[in-house]
XYZ file of C-alpha atoms in Angstrom:
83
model
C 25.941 -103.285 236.990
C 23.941 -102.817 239.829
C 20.032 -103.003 239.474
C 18.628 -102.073 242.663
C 19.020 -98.406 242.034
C 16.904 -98.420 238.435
C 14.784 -100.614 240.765
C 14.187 -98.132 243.292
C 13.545 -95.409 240.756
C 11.039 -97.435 238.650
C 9.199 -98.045 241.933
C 9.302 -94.305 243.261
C 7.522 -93.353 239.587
C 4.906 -96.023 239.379
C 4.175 -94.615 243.198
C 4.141 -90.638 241.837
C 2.313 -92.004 238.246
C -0.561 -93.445 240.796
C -1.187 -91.074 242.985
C -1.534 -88.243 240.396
C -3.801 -90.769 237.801
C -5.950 -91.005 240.931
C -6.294 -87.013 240.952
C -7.979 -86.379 237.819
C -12.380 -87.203 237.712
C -12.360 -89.663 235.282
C -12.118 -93.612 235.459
C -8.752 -94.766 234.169
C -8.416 -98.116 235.248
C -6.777 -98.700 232.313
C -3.517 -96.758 233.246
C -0.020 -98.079 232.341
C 3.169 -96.598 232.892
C 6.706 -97.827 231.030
C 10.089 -97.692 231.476
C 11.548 -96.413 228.148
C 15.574 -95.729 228.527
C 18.267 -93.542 230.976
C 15.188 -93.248 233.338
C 12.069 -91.836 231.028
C 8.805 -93.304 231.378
C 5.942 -93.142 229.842
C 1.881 -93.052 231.540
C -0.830 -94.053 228.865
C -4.185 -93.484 229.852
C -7.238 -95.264 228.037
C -9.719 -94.015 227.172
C -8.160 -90.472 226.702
C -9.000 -88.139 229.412
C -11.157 -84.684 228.990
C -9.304 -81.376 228.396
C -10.132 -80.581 232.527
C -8.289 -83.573 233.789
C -5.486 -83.919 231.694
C -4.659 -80.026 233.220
C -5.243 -81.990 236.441
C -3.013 -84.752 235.630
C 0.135 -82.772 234.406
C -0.522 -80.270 237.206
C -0.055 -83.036 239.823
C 2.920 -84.622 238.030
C 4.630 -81.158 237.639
C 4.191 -80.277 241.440
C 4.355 -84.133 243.003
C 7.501 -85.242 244.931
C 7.318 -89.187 245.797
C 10.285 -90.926 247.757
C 12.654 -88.485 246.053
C 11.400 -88.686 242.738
C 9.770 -85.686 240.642
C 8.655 -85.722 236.987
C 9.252 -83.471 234.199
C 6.481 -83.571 231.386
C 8.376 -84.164 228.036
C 5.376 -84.161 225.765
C 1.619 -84.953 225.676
C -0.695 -85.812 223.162
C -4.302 -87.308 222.451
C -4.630 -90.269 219.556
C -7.611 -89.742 217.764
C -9.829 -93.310 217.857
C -9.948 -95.091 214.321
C -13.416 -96.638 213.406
């Protein structure tokens, strides 16, 4: 099986997943994005983001086109912080 092309796509949505983290007002330094399976990933963002830049995030993501590679949003959601 050949690698290089999951390769190529992992690398083409960690480039799309940094540019549009880098859009939004907030500091996210802590940003991770995953490969999951049959080429879904996922972006986590820590501590969550505000209402305004989470609009800002998905906006970029929904509109961005990096080295041939676009994103569809599948789902979002906020975890609340246990304490």
């Amino acid at each position: 099986m050949e690698r290089r092309p999951v390769l190529l796509a992992l690398l083409a949505a960690q480039d799309l997943w940094e540019s549009c983290r880098r859009s939004t007002a907030a500091r996210n330094g802590n940003a991770t994005l995953h490969r999951m399976n049959d080429g879904v990933c996922t972006g986590v963002i820590r501590p969550a983001l505000p209402p305004h830049d989470v609009m800002r995030l998905r906006g970029c993501l929904q509109d961005a086109n990096t080295n041939r590679t676009s994103a569809v949003i599948l789902g979002e959601g906020q975890a609340k912080h246990r304490g």
